[in-house]
Coordinates of C-alpha atoms (C1' of nucleotides) in Angstrom, one line a residue:
Chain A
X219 CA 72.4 -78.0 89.6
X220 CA 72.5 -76.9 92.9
X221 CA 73.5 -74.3 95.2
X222 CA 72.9 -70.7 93.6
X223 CA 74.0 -68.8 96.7
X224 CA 73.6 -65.1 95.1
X225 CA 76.9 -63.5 96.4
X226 CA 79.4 -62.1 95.5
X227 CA 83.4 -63.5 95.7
X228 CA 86.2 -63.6 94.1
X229 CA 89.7 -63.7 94.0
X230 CA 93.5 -62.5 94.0
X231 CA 95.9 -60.1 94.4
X232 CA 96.7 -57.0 92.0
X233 CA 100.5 -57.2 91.0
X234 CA 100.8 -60.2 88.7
X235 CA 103.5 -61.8 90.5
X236 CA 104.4 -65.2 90.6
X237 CA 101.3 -67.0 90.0
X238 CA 103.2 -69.3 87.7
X239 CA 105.1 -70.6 90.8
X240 CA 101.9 -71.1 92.3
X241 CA 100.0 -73.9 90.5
X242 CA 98.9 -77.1 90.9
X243 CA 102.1 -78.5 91.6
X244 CA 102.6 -76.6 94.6
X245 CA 99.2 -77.7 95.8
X246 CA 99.6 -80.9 97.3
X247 CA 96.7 -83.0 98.7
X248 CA 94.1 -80.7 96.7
X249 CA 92.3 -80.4 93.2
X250 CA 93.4 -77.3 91.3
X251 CA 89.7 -76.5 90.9
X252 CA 88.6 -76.3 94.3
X253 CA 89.9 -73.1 95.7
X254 CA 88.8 -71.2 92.5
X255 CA 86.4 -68.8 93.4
X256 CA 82.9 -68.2 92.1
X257 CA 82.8 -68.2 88.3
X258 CA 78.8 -68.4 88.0
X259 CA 79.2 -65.1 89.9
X260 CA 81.2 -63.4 87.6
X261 CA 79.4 -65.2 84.8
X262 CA 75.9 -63.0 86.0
X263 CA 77.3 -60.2 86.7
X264 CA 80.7 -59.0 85.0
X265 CA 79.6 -55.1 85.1
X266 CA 79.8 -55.6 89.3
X267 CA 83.1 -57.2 89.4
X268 CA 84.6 -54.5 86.9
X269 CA 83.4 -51.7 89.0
X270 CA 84.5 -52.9 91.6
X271 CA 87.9 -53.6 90.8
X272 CA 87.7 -50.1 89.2
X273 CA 86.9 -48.7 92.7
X274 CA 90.0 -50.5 94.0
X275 CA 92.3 -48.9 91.6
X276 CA 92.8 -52.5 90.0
X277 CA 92.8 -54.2 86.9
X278 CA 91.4 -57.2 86.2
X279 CA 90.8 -59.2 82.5
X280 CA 86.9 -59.9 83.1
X281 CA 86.3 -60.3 79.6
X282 CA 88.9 -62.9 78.8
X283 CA 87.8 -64.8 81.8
X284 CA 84.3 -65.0 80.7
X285 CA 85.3 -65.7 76.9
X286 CA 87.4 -68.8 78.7
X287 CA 84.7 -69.9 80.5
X288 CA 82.4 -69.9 77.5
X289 CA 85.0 -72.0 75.5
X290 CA 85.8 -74.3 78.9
X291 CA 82.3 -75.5 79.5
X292 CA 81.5 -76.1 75.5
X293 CA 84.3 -78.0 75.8
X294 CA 83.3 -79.8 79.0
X295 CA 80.3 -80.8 77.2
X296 CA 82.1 -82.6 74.6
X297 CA 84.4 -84.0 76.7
X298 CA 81.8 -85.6 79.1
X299 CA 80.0 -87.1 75.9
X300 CA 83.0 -88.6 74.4
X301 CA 83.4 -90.3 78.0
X302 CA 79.8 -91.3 78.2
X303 CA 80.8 -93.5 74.8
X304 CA 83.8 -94.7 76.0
X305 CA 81.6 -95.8 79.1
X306 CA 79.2 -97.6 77.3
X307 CA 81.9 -99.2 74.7
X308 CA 84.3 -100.3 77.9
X309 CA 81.3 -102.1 78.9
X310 CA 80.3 -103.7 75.9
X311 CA 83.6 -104.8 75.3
X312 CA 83.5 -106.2 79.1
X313 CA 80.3 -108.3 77.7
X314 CA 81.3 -109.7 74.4
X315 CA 83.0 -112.5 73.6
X316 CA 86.6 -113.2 74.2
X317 CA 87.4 -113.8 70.1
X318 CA 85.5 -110.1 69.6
X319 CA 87.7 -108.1 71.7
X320 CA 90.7 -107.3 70.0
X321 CA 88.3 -105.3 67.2
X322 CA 86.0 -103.7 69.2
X323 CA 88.9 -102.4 71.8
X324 CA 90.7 -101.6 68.6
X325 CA 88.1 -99.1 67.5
X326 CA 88.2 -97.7 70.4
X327 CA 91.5 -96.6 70.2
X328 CA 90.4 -93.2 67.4
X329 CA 88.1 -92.4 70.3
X330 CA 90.9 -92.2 72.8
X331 CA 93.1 -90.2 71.2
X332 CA 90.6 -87.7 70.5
X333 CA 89.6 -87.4 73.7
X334 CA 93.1 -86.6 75.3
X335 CA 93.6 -84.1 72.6
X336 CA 90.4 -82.4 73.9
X337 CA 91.5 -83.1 77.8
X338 CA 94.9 -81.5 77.0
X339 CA 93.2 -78.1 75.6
X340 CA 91.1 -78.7 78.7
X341 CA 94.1 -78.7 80.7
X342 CA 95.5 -75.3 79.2
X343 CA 92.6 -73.5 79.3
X344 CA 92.2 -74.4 83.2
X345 CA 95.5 -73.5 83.7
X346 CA 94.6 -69.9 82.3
X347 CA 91.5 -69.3 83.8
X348 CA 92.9 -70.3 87.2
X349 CA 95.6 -67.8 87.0
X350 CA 93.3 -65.2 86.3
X351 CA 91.0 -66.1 88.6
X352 CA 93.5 -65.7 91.5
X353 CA 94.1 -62.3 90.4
X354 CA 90.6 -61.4 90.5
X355 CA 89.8 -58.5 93.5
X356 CA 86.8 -59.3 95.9
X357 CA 84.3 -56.2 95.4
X358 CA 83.6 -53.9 97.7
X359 CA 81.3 -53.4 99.9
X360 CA 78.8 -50.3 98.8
X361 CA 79.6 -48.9 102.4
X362 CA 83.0 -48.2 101.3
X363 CA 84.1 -44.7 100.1
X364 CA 85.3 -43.9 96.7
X365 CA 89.5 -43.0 96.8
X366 CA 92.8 -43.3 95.4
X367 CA 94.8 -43.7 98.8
X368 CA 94.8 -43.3 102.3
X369 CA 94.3 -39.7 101.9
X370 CA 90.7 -40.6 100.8
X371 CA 89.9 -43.6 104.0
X372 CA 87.3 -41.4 106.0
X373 CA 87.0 -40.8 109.7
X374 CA 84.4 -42.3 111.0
X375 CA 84.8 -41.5 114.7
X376 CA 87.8 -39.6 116.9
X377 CA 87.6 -41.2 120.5
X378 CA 89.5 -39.7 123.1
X379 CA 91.8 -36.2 122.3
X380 CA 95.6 -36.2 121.1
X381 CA 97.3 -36.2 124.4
X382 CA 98.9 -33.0 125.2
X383 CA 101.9 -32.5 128.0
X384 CA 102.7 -29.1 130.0
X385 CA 106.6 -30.5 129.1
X386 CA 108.5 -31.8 125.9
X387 CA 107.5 -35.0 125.6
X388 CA 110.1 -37.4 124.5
X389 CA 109.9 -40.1 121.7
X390 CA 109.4 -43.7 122.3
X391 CA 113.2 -44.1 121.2
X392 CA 114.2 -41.4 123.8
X393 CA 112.4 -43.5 126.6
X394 CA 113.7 -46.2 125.6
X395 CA 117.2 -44.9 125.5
X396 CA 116.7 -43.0 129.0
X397 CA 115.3 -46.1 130.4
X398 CA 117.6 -49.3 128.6
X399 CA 114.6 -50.6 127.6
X400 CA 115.1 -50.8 124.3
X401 CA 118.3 -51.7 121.3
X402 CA 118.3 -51.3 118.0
X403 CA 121.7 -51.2 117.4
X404 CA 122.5 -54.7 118.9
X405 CA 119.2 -55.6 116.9
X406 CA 120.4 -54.6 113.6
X407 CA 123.6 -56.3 114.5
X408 CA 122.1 -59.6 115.7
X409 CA 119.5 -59.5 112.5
X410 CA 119.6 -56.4 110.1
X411 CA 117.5 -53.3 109.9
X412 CA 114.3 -52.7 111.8
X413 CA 114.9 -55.3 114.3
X414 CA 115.1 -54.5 117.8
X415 CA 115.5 -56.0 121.2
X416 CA 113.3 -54.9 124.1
X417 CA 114.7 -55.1 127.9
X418 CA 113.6 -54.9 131.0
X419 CA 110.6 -53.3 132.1
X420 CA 109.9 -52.7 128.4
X421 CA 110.1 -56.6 127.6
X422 CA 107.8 -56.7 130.9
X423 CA 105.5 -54.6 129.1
X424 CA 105.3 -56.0 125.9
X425 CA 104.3 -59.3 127.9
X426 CA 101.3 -58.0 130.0
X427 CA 99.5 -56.0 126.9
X428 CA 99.6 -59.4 125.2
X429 CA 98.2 -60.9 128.1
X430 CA 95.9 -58.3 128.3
X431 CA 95.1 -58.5 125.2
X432 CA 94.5 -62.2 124.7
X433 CA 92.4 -62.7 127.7
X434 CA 89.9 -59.8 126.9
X435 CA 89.3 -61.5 123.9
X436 CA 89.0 -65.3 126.3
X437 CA 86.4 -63.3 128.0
X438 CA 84.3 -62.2 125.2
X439 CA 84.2 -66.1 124.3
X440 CA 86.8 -66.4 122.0
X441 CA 88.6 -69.7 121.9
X442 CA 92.4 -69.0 122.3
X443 CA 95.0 -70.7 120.0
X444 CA 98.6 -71.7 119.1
X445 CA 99.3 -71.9 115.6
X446 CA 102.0 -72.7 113.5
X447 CA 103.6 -69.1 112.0
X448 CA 105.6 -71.1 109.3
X449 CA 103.1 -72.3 106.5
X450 CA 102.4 -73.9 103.2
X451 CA 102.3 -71.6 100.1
X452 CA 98.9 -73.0 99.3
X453 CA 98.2 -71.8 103.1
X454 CA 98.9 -68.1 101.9
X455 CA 97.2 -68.4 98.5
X456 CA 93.9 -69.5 100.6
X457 CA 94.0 -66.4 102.7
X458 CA 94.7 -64.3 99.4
X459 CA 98.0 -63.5 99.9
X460 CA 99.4 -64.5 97.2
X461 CA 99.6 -64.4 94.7
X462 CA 100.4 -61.0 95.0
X463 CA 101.9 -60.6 98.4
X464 CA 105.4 -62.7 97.8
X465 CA 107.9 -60.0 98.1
X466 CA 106.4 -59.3 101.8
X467 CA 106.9 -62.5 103.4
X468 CA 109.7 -64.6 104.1
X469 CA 110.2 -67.6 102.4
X470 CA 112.0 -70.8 103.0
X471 CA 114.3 -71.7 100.6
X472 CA 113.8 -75.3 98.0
X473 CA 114.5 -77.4 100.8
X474 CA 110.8 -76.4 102.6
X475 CA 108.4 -74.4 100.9
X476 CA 106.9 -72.4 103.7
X477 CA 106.5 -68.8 104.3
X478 CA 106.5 -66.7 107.9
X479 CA 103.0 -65.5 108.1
X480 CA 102.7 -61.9 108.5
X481 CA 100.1 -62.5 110.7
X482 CA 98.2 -64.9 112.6
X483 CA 95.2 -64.6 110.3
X484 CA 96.8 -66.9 107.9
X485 CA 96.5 -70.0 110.3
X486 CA 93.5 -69.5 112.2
X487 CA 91.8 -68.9 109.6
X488 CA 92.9 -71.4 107.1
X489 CA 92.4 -73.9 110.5
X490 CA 89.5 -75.5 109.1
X491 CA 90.1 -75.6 105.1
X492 CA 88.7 -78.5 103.0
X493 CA 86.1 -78.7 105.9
X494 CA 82.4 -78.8 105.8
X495 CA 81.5 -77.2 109.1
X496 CA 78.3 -77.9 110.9
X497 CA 76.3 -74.5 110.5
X498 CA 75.1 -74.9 114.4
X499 CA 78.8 -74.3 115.4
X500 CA 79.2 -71.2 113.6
X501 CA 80.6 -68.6 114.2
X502 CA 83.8 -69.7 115.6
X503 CA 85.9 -67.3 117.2
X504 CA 89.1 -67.4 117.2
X505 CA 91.8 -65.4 119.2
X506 CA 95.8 -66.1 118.8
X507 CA 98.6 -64.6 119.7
X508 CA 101.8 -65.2 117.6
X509 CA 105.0 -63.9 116.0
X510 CA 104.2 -61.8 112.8
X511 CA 107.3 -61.4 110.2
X512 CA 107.3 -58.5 107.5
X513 CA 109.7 -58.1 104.9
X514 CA 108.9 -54.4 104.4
X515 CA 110.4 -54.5 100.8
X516 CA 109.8 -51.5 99.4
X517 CA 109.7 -49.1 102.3
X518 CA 113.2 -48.3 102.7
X519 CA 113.6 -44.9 104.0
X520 CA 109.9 -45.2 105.7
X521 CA 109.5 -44.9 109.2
X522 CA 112.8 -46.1 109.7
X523 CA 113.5 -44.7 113.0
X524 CA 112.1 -46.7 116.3
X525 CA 109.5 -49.6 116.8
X526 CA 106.6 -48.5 114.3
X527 CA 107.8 -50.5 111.2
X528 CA 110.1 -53.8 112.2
X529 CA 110.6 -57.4 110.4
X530 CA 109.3 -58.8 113.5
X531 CA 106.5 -58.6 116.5
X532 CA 104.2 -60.1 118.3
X533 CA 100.1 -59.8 118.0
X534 CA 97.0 -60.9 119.5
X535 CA 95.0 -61.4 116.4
X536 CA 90.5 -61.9 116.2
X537 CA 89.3 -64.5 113.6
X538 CA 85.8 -65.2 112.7
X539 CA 84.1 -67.4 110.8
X540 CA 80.5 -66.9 110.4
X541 CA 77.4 -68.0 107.9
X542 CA 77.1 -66.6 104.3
X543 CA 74.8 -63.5 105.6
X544 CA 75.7 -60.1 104.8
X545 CA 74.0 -58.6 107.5
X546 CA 75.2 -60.7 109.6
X547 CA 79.0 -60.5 108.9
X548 CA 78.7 -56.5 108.5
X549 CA 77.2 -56.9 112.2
X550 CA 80.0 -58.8 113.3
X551 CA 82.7 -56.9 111.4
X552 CA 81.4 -53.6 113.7
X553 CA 82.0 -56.4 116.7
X554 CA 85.8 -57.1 115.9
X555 CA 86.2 -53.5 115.4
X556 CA 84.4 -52.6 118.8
X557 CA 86.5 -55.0 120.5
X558 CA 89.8 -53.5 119.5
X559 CA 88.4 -49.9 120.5
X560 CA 87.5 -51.6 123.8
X561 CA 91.2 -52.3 124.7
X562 CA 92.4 -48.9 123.1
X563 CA 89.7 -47.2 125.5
X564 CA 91.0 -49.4 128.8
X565 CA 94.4 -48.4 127.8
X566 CA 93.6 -45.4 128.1
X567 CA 94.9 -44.5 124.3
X568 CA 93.3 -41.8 121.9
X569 CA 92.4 -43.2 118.5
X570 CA 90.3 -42.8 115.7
X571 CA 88.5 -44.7 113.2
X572 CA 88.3 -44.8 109.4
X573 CA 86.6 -46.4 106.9
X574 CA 89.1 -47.6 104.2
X575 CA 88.4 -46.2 101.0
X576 CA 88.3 -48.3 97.8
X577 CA 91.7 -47.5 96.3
X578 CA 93.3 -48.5 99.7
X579 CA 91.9 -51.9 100.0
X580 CA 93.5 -54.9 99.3
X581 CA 92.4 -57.6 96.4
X582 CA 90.4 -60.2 99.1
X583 CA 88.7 -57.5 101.8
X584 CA 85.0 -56.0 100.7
X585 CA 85.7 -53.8 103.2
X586 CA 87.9 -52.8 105.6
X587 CA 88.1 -50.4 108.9
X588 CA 91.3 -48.7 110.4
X589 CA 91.8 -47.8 113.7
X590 CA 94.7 -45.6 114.0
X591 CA 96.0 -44.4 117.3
X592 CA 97.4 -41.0 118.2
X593 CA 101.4 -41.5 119.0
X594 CA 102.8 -38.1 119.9
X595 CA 106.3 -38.2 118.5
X596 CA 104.5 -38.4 115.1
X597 CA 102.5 -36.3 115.5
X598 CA 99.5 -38.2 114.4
X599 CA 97.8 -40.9 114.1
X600 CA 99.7 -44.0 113.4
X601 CA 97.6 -47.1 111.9
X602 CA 97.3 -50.0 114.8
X603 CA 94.7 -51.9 114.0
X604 CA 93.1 -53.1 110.9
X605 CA 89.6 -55.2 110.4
X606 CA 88.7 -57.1 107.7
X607 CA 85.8 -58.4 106.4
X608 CA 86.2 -61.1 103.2
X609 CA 82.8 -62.0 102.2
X610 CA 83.7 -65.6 101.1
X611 CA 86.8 -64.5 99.5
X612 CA 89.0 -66.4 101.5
X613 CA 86.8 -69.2 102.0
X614 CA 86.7 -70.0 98.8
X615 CA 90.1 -70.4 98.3
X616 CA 90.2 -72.2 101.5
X617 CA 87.1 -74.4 100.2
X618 CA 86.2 -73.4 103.5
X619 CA 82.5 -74.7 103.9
X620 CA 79.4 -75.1 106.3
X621 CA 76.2 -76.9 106.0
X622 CA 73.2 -74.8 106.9
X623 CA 70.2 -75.2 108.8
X624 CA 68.2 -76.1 105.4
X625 CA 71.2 -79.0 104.9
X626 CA 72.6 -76.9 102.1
X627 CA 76.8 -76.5 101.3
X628 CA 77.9 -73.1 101.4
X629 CA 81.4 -71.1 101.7
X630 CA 81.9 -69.5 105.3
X631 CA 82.3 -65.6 105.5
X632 CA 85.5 -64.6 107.3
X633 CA 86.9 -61.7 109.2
X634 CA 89.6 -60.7 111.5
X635 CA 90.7 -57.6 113.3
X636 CA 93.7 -57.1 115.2
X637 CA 93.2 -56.4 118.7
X638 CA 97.1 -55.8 120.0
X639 CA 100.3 -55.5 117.8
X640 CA 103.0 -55.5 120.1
X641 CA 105.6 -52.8 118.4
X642 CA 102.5 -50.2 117.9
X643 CA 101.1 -50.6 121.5
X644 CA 104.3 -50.1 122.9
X645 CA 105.0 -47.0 120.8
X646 CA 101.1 -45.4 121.8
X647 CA 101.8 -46.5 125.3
X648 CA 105.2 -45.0 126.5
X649 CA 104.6 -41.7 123.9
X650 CA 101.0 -40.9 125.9
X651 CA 101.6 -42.0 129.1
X652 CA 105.4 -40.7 129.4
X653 CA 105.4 -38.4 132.7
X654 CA 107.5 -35.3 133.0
X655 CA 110.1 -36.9 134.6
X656 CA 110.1 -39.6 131.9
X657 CA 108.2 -42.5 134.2
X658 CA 105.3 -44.1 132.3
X659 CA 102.0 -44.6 133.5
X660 CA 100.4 -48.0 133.7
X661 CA 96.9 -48.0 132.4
X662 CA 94.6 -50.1 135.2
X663 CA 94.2 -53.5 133.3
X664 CA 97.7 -53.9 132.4
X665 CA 99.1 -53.7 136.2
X666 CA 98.0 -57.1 137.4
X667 CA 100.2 -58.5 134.4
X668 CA 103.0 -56.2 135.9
X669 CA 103.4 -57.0 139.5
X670 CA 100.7 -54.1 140.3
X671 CA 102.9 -51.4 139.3
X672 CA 101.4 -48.2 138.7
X673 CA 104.1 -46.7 136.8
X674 CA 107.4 -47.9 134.8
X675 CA 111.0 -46.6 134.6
X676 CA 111.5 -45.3 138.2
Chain B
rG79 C1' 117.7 -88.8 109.0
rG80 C1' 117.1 -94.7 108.6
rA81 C1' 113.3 -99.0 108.4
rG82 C1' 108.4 -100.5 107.9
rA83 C1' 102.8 -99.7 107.4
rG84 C1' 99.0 -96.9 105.5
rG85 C1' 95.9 -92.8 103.2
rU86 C1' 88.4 -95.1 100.5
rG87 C1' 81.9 -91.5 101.8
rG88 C1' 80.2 -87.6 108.6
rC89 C1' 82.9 -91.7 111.2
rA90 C1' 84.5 -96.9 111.2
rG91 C1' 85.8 -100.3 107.5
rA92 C1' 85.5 -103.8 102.9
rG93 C1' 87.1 -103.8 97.9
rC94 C1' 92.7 -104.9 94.9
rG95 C1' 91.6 -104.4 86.6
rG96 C1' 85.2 -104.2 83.9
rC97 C1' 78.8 -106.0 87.1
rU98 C1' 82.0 -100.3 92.4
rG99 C1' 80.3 -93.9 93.5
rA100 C1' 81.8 -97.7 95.9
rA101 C1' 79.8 -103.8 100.6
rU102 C1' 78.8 -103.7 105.8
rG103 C1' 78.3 -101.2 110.5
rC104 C1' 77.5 -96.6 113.1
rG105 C1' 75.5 -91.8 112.7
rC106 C1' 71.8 -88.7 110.4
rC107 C1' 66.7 -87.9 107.8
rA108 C1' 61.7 -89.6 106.6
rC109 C1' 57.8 -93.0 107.1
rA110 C1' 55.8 -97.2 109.9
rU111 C1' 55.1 -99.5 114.7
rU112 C1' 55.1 -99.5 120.3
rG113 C1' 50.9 -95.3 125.5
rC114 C1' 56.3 -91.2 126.2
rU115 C1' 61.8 -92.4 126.1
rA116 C1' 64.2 -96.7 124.3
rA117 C1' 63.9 -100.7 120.8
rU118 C1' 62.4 -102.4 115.8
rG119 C1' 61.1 -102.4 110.5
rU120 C1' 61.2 -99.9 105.6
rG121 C1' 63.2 -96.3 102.6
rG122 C1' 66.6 -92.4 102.1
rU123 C1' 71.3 -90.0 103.2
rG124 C1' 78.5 -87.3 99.6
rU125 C1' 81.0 -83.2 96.9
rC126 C1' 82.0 -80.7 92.3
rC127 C1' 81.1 -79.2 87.0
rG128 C1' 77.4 -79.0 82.9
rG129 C1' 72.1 -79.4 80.7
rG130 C1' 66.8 -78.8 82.2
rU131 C1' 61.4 -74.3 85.1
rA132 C1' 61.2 -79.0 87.3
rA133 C1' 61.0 -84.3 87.8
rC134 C1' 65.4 -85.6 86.0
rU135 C1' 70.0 -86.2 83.4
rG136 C1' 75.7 -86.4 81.3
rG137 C1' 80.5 -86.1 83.5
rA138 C1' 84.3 -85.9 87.4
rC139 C1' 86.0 -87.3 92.3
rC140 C1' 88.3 -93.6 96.5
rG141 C1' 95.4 -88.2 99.4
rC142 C1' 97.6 -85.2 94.9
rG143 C1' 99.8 -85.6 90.0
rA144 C1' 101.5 -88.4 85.9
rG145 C1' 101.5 -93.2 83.3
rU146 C1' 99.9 -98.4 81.6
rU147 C1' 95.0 -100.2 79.5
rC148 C1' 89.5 -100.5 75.1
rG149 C1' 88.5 -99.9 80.6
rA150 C1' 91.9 -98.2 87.2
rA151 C1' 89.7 -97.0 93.9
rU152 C1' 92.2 -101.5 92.1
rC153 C1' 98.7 -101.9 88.2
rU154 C1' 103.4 -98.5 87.7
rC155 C1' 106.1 -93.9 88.9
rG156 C1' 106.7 -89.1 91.5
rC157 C1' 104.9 -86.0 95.4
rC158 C1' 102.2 -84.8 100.0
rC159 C1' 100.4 -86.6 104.6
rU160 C1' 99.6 -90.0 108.8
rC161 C1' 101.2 -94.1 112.1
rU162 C1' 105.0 -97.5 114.4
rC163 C1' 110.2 -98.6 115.5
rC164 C1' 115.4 -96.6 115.5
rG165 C1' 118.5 -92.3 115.5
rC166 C1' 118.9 -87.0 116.6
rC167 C1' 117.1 -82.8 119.3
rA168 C1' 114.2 -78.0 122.3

RNA sequence: GGAGAGGUGGCAGAGCGGCUGAAUGCGCCACAUUGCUAAUGUGGUGUCCGGGUAACUGGACCGCGAGUUCGAAUCUCGCCCUCUCCGCCA
């Protein structure tokens, strides 16, 4: 026995999806077992895991899983005895004599059989528990609020006022337009719906809040990366996006069976999977910036006007990986989140913050905060940044380890924030700092990435 | 894409059908010893699942999966990955 790390965990997306075209044979250089999440914790505490997926608006087959796992490990137990005799008889038969052989392996042929019968209803009822596993949601934190939707997420602070203009302001599109900064029809045309082509002084200032945005994070000690956007399946079943989360990613066809990540979370954080990490190094912090591709299915008609919902853009994303402390993870989650507000407060951008109620949480977060920043041709606030915190949701299925300080093996925590999304900055940035003559302001801390220039567009 | 080689414990590296969960070296831990450091000696040192309060104990794991066999790290097949050479290419 080891190990009895009390926490919590879990697993897996809501919508069933295609968790068939997710098993073991789609897995390559790993067990099946070893990204399945914490079945002891369910085991001692199925009432928790059904609340919580009840406070997430999900649904989730505890009661099966735990009737499996009853009939898996009486079965294990008769499985590892019939072994233990086929052990010892292997070994006798290595011992006798040559002329005894043929009888003795003979008779051991009844105990063969039965024992692959018993491995194959082994087999099946892995298989099943597995799947369900996957599908199981992480529970949430107490500190989130009870909700159905978005309409529930609670504001937690408003920082800075909704910008208001002694002129009509103009919509990012109508800058862009006035400006040639930006071209959605050639986008289309070059790549379908909500794509886009940025020019000029607008590509320029796509560039410097990158930069900006990636060496704030350098300076806080983060440890800047380049990661591959195009990864494994198994890569986007560790982070707990699928199963679940197909229909919102691209996928390769037969020939290669990888997926555009959504987001540079997927690789940074999957960077050190099947890894026992030295508990002195932790936490690692991670910053990246990368392409980010979104299908959107399922939002046609939404936001379809502009830069706020596109198939492609670029992002300066936060990873952590931390010890298996609560405290310590809920300390840094409010660090991720205070260094996003840090760049939206240099940019000079009013935002605010919510706390994500249950109902608008995704399976593998136990919590999660919004920062939503106030874009005037909305008219609100327009979600830009999002921080996670997993527990060891994701390092689980990532058998993403560390060995402590007392030698023992546990599963890291993880969590990431957003601290730039291209598309979304640009939107906040023109829309507030737009002047009456249709010039934008440069905030401070971008203008060394733009030649100096205090102002775009004249 | 073509031709070879290979994937074994934290690392290096043996093993090539039973006595191997795995030699040996390094690293690491403990104890001993030397006036500190270094050196030396002895012992220990993987992960996962299950049973037991515990000491302890059954099983699995030598890239992954399937197969042959009474028995596989060792043989066969499929897949993944790495390296070298050739070709192609930003």
């Amino acid at each position: 026995m080891r190990d009895r790390t009390p926490t919590r965990s879990s697993h897996g997306p809501p919508s069933l999806a295609s968790s068939a075209a997710l098993r073991s044979d789609v897995h390559p250089g790993r067990p099946q077992e070893t990204h399945v999440l914490d079945l002891k914790f369910i085991r001692q505490n199925p009432d928790l895991v059904k609340a919580g997926a009840a406070k997430k608006r999900m649904t989730c087959d505890v009661d099966r899983i735990l009737d499996l796992d009853e009939r898996k490990r009486a079965l294990g137990q008769r499985v590892d005895e019939m072994r233990s005799v086929q052990k010892g008889a292997g070994k006798a038969i290595a011992q006798a004599a040559a002329e005894e052989r043929p009888a003795l392996a003979e008779a051991q042929k009844t105990l063969k059989a039965d024992l692959k019968g018993a491995e194959e209803e082994q087999k099946s009822i892995d298989e099943e528990l597995h799947g369900l596993l996957l599908l199981v949601p992480n529970v949430p934190a107490d500190e989130v609020p009870d909700g159905a939707d978005d309409g529930d997420n609670v504001e937690l602070r408003k920082v800075g006022e909704p910008t208001s203009f002694d002129f009509e302001p103009k919509s990012h599109l109508e800058l862009g337009e006035q400006h040639d900064w930006l071209d959605i029809e050639r986008g289309a045309r070059l790549a379908g719906s909500r794509n886009y082509v940025l020019k000029g002084e607008l590509s320029l200032l796509e560039g410097a809040v990158m930069r900006f945005a990636l060496d704030l994070m350098v300076s806080k000690g983060f440890t800047p990366l380049s990661v591959p956007t195009l990864v494994r399946t198994e890569t986007m079943v560790g982070t707990g996006y699928f199963p679940g989360g197909e229909d919102q990613a691209y996928r390769c066809d037969e020939r290669d069976e990888l997926c555009l990540v959504g987001t540079a979370e997927v690789p940074i954080t999957a960077l050190h999977q099947d890894e026992i990490l030295d508990g002195a190094s932790l936490p690692r912090k991670f910053v990246a910036l990368s392409s980010c591709y979104r299908r959107e299915a399922g939002t046609y008609g939404k936001d379809t006007k502009g830069l706020y919902r596109v198939h492609q853009f670029q992002k300066v994303e936060q990873v952590i990986l931390d010890v298996a402390d609560d405290a310590n993870s809920l300390a840094q989650h409010h660090a991720i989140l205070g260094n996003a507000e840090e760049l939206l407060q240099a940019l000079e951008l009013p935002y605010r913050v919510v706390n994500v109620c249950g109902g608008d949480l995704g399976q593998p977060q136990i919590q999660k905060f919004d920062i939503e920043t106030w874009m005037p041709s909305r008219g609100s606030y327009g979600e830009t940044h999002s921080a996670s915190r997993f527990h060891d949701f994701q390092a689980r299925r990532l058998n993403l380890r560390y060995r402590g300080a007392d030698g023992k093996v546990r599963h890291c925590h993880t969590l990431n924030n957003t601290v730039a999304a291209s598309t979304r900055m640009l939107i906040a940035l023109l829309e507030n700092h737009q002047q009456a003559d249709g010039s934008v302001h440069v905030p401070e801390p971008l203008r060394p990435y733009l030649g100096g220039r205090e102002s775009l567009g004249n």
